[in-house]
GROMACS .gro file of C-alpha atoms in nm:
model
  247
    1UNK     CA    1   1.087   3.669   2.517
    2UNK     CA    2   0.757   3.473   2.650
    3UNK     CA    3   0.858   3.228   2.807
    4UNK     CA    4   0.612   2.832   2.743
    5UNK     CA    5   0.423   2.663   2.953
    6UNK     CA    6   0.553   2.329   3.068
    7UNK     CA    7   0.323   2.101   2.992
    8UNK     CA    8   0.269   1.936   3.329
    9UNK     CA    9   0.100   2.326   3.416
   10UNK     CA   10  -0.068   2.405   3.073
   11UNK     CA   11  -0.437   2.520   3.133
   12UNK     CA   12  -0.485   2.291   2.831
   13UNK     CA   13  -0.537   2.059   3.077
   14UNK     CA   14  -0.816   2.167   3.324
   15UNK     CA   15  -1.011   2.012   3.075
   16UNK     CA   16  -0.872   1.603   3.133
   17UNK     CA   17  -0.865   1.671   3.508
   18UNK     CA   18  -1.202   1.770   3.524
   19UNK     CA   19  -1.259   1.477   3.331
   20UNK     CA   20  -1.038   1.220   3.496
   21UNK     CA   21  -1.000   1.358   3.832
   22UNK     CA   22  -1.346   1.234   4.021
   23UNK     CA   23  -1.293   0.814   3.714
   24UNK     CA   24  -1.174   0.576   3.936
   25UNK     CA   25  -1.134   0.305   3.681
   26UNK     CA   26  -0.812   0.478   3.497
   27UNK     CA   27  -0.475   0.357   3.467
   28UNK     CA   28  -0.126   0.516   3.554
   29UNK     CA   29   0.241   0.506   3.530
   30UNK     CA   30   0.446   0.623   3.741
   31UNK     CA   31   0.827   0.745   3.633
   32UNK     CA   32   1.026   0.684   3.934
   33UNK     CA   33   1.399   0.566   3.978
   34UNK     CA   34   1.400   0.190   4.146
   35UNK     CA   35   1.320   0.300   4.444
   36UNK     CA   36   1.046   0.342   4.747
   37UNK     CA   37   1.198   0.764   4.852
   38UNK     CA   38   0.955   0.911   4.741
   39UNK     CA   39   0.744   0.696   4.554
   40UNK     CA   40   0.682   0.451   4.822
   41UNK     CA   41   0.370   0.600   4.941
   42UNK     CA   42   0.245   0.657   4.568
   43UNK     CA   43   0.273   0.308   4.467
   44UNK     CA   44   0.123   0.197   4.818
   45UNK     CA   45  -0.210   0.430   4.736
   46UNK     CA   46  -0.232   0.303   4.364
   47UNK     CA   47  -0.233  -0.041   4.561
   48UNK     CA   48  -0.473  -0.019   4.839
   49UNK     CA   49  -0.709   0.147   4.569
   50UNK     CA   50  -0.683  -0.120   4.345
   51UNK     CA   51  -0.635   0.069   4.083
   52UNK     CA   52  -0.414  -0.054   3.693
   53UNK     CA   53  -0.042   0.098   3.754
   54UNK     CA   54   0.312   0.010   3.616
   55UNK     CA   55   0.640   0.154   3.754
   56UNK     CA   56   0.897   0.321   3.443
   57UNK     CA   57   1.223   0.341   3.542
   58UNK     CA   58   1.374   0.542   3.265
   59UNK     CA   59   1.664   0.412   3.053
   60UNK     CA   60   1.862   0.703   3.091
   61UNK     CA   61   1.736   0.960   3.405
   62UNK     CA   62   1.997   1.248   3.349
   63UNK     CA   63   1.886   1.298   2.923
   64UNK     CA   64   1.476   1.325   3.070
   65UNK     CA   65   1.572   1.505   3.337
   66UNK     CA   66   1.553   1.791   3.204
   67UNK     CA   67   1.186   1.741   3.057
   68UNK     CA   68   1.032   1.756   3.434
   69UNK     CA   69   0.910   2.035   3.553
   70UNK     CA   70   1.174   2.053   3.831
   71UNK     CA   71   1.403   1.827   3.698
   72UNK     CA   72   1.313   1.562   3.998
   73UNK     CA   73   1.030   1.279   3.976
   74UNK     CA   74   0.810   1.076   4.059
   75UNK     CA   75   0.592   1.123   3.795
   76UNK     CA   76   0.255   1.081   3.708
   77UNK     CA   77   0.091   0.992   3.409
   78UNK     CA   78  -0.276   0.908   3.409
   79UNK     CA   79  -0.447   0.799   3.151
   80UNK     CA   80  -0.865   0.747   3.112
   81UNK     CA   81  -1.020   0.328   3.057
   82UNK     CA   82  -1.064   0.414   2.661
   83UNK     CA   83  -0.769   0.578   2.637
   84UNK     CA   84  -0.812   0.879   2.490
   85UNK     CA   85  -0.770   1.137   2.808
   86UNK     CA   86  -0.418   1.162   2.990
   87UNK     CA   87  -0.229   1.451   3.277
   88UNK     CA   88   0.051   1.462   3.431
   89UNK     CA   89   0.124   1.517   3.740
   90UNK     CA   90   0.497   1.582   3.952
   91UNK     CA   91   0.616   1.578   4.275
   92UNK     CA   92   0.551   1.332   4.521
   93UNK     CA   93   0.320   1.511   4.810
   94UNK     CA   94   0.120   1.673   4.470
   95UNK     CA   95   0.074   1.365   4.349
   96UNK     CA   96  -0.003   1.211   4.715
   97UNK     CA   97  -0.340   1.450   4.777
   98UNK     CA   98  -0.461   1.386   4.421
   99UNK     CA   99  -0.447   1.044   4.435
  100UNK     CA  100  -0.600   1.074   4.833
  101UNK     CA  101  -0.896   1.252   4.719
  102UNK     CA  102  -0.967   0.999   4.387
  103UNK     CA  103  -0.969   0.776   4.645
  104UNK     CA  104  -1.162   0.875   4.925
  105UNK     CA  105  -0.836   0.845   5.193
  106UNK     CA  106  -0.877   1.197   5.319
  107UNK     CA  107  -1.225   1.200   5.561
  108UNK     CA  108  -1.588   1.231   5.520
  109UNK     CA  109  -1.571   1.606   5.561
  110UNK     CA  110  -1.325   1.966   5.517
  111UNK     CA  111  -1.227   1.885   5.943
  112UNK     CA  112  -1.139   1.553   5.843
  113UNK     CA  113  -0.931   1.631   5.601
  114UNK     CA  114  -0.784   1.947   5.685
  115UNK     CA  115  -0.655   1.612   6.075
  116UNK     CA  116  -0.569   1.424   5.858
  117UNK     CA  117  -0.345   1.715   5.655
  118UNK     CA  118  -0.141   1.789   5.970
  119UNK     CA  119  -0.084   1.408   6.029
  120UNK     CA  120   0.051   1.388   5.725
  121UNK     CA  121   0.223   1.677   5.706
  122UNK     CA  122   0.406   1.563   6.056
  123UNK     CA  123   0.443   1.226   5.954
  124UNK     CA  124   0.690   1.451   5.599
  125UNK     CA  125   0.808   1.575   5.808
  126UNK     CA  126   0.971   1.362   5.967
  127UNK     CA  127   1.028   1.106   5.680
  128UNK     CA  128   1.273   1.372   5.490
  129UNK     CA  129   1.415   1.395   5.814
  130UNK     CA  130   1.529   0.975   5.746
  131UNK     CA  131   1.626   1.063   5.338
  132UNK     CA  132   1.813   1.361   5.388
  133UNK     CA  133   2.003   1.159   5.683
  134UNK     CA  134   2.029   0.855   5.501
  135UNK     CA  135   2.124   0.989   5.188
  136UNK     CA  136   2.506   1.114   5.314
  137UNK     CA  137   2.550   0.733   5.341
  138UNK     CA  138   2.650   0.653   4.950
  139UNK     CA  139   2.961   0.537   5.139
  140UNK     CA  140   2.864   0.258   5.342
  141UNK     CA  141   3.124   0.441   5.643
  142UNK     CA  142   3.052   0.228   5.930
  143UNK     CA  143   3.062   0.539   6.186
  144UNK     CA  144   2.898   0.778   5.993
  145UNK     CA  145   2.635   0.510   5.999
  146UNK     CA  146   2.631   0.465   6.321
  147UNK     CA  147   2.652   0.863   6.397
  148UNK     CA  148   2.363   0.906   6.111
  149UNK     CA  149   2.150   0.639   6.372
  150UNK     CA  150   2.208   0.786   6.661
  151UNK     CA  151   2.089   1.163   6.546
  152UNK     CA  152   1.769   1.014   6.471
  153UNK     CA  153   1.621   0.899   6.818
  154UNK     CA  154   1.524   1.216   6.874
  155UNK     CA  155   1.377   1.231   6.615
  156UNK     CA  156   1.183   0.914   6.592
  157UNK     CA  157   1.158   0.983   6.970
  158UNK     CA  158   0.954   1.304   6.881
  159UNK     CA  159   0.713   1.176   6.608
  160UNK     CA  160   0.629   0.850   6.798
  161UNK     CA  161   0.514   0.994   7.174
  162UNK     CA  162   0.277   1.269   6.974
  163UNK     CA  163   0.101   1.031   6.709
  164UNK     CA  164   0.097   0.751   7.041
  165UNK     CA  165  -0.126   1.025   7.224
  166UNK     CA  166  -0.372   1.106   6.880
  167UNK     CA  167  -0.412   0.814   6.777
  168UNK     CA  168  -0.549   0.704   7.230
  169UNK     CA  169  -0.715   1.057   7.145
  170UNK     CA  170  -0.896   0.868   6.804
  171UNK     CA  171  -0.964   0.507   7.055
  172UNK     CA  172  -0.661   0.329   6.976
  173UNK     CA  173  -0.866   0.123   6.645
  174UNK     CA  174  -0.563   0.151   6.406
  175UNK     CA  175  -0.700   0.552   6.260
  176UNK     CA  176  -0.545   0.819   6.287
  177UNK     CA  177  -0.874   0.964   6.128
  178UNK     CA  178  -1.285   0.804   6.236
  179UNK     CA  179  -1.252   0.508   6.188
  180UNK     CA  180  -1.192   0.447   5.795
  181UNK     CA  181  -0.871   0.471   5.658
  182UNK     CA  182  -0.686   0.773   5.551
  183UNK     CA  183  -0.353   0.889   5.347
  184UNK     CA  184  -0.214   0.981   5.728
  185UNK     CA  185  -0.246   0.617   5.846
  186UNK     CA  186  -0.085   0.486   5.545
  187UNK     CA  187   0.209   0.825   5.550
  188UNK     CA  188   0.237   0.727   5.907
  189UNK     CA  189   0.261   0.302   5.875
  190UNK     CA  190   0.482   0.295   5.606
  191UNK     CA  191   0.728   0.572   5.755
  192UNK     CA  192   0.716   0.352   6.129
  193UNK     CA  193   0.852   0.039   5.895
  194UNK     CA  194   1.137   0.254   5.818
  195UNK     CA  195   1.172   0.355   6.170
  196UNK     CA  196   1.181  -0.027   6.308
  197UNK     CA  197   1.470  -0.054   5.981
  198UNK     CA  198   1.709   0.192   6.125
  199UNK     CA  199   1.716   0.154   6.446
  200UNK     CA  200   1.449  -0.187   6.573
  201UNK     CA  201   1.399  -0.064   6.906
  202UNK     CA  202   1.327   0.224   6.969
  203UNK     CA  203   0.962   0.255   6.899
  204UNK     CA  204   0.794  -0.081   6.921
  205UNK     CA  205   0.503  -0.262   6.945
  206UNK     CA  206   0.491  -0.256   7.331
  207UNK     CA  207   0.684   0.105   7.327
  208UNK     CA  208   0.380   0.248   7.124
  209UNK     CA  209   0.052  -0.015   7.059
  210UNK     CA  210  -0.101   0.240   6.945
  211UNK     CA  211   0.119   0.369   6.635
  212UNK     CA  212   0.158  -0.034   6.545
  213UNK     CA  213  -0.148  -0.088   6.523
  214UNK     CA  214  -0.215   0.139   6.268
  215UNK     CA  215   0.106   0.001   6.109
  216UNK     CA  216  -0.089  -0.367   6.136
  217UNK     CA  217  -0.411  -0.212   6.004
  218UNK     CA  218  -0.252  -0.148   5.665
  219UNK     CA  219   0.022  -0.391   5.596
  220UNK     CA  220  -0.334  -0.660   5.678
  221UNK     CA  221  -0.470  -0.535   5.397
  222UNK     CA  222  -0.466  -0.861   5.125
  223UNK     CA  223  -0.367  -0.626   4.830
  224UNK     CA  224  -0.060  -0.443   5.036
  225UNK     CA  225   0.025  -0.750   5.102
  226UNK     CA  226  -0.043  -0.954   4.799
  227UNK     CA  227   0.184  -0.706   4.647
  228UNK     CA  228   0.538  -0.658   4.891
  229UNK     CA  229   0.531  -1.061   4.775
  230UNK     CA  230   0.584  -0.994   4.448
  231UNK     CA  231   0.913  -1.034   4.217
  232UNK     CA  232   0.902  -0.601   4.192
  233UNK     CA  233   0.834  -0.466   4.467
  234UNK     CA  234   1.141  -0.746   4.706
  235UNK     CA  235   1.342  -0.596   4.423
  236UNK     CA  236   1.287  -0.234   4.484
  237UNK     CA  237   1.321  -0.331   4.847
  238UNK     CA  238   1.679  -0.498   4.822
  239UNK     CA  239   1.789  -0.154   4.552
  240UNK     CA  240   1.671   0.041   4.846
  241UNK     CA  241   1.865  -0.137   5.115
  242UNK     CA  242   2.160  -0.122   4.850
  243UNK     CA  243   2.102   0.257   4.788
  244UNK     CA  244   2.017   0.380   5.157
  245UNK     CA  245   2.077   0.119   5.350
  246UNK     CA  246   1.752   0.019   5.528
  247UNK     CA  247   1.463  -0.099   5.334
   0.00000   0.00000   0.00000
């Protein structure tokens, strides 16, 4: 018996992808929990790019879960400006890279894109380490919380020191590659905020000025500043702290 192809992977989407991939005037719907988590960078890319998007929090995720390609979120739906064409994408890293390419956040050539992806993957590794370490804190046991914070000191230092070195080599200009905003900047700036939330004194502006310049550069973008001041963002942040013990 032949297994049916999941709608997200149906080759019938080829024409729709070809149509929408170069478009920047689409609207987006991001399906994810009311947390930052694996939906965080996707939201930041959409905000920084000026894209129109809505956050959809499933009312009954257990019933919807079997319909997702891998039983997990986030899920992204993109709709053309005229509302006639839609595509669906799953898996956070895939969504991030798709949007980064659409909104010119992957450099100016194949070399830059490869380097940017290298930095992104390095930061992804730390992000995953943090998520899985803090997932254990659901019971809020103070001793466990302290233990996890200590466990993260080493990985934080390695990540910060290596990235600081690369940023200095690029001129300490607030960017990982060249002199323009890329996915590498966005991801590092966001993760540095998590690092600061968990171990405030480990990676400071004094100890890692080039890394902090990246964060300050991203944080100062008007659309991002405005998004973080919205009630929706503040609610997501509060829920994130309640569930994962960091902002």
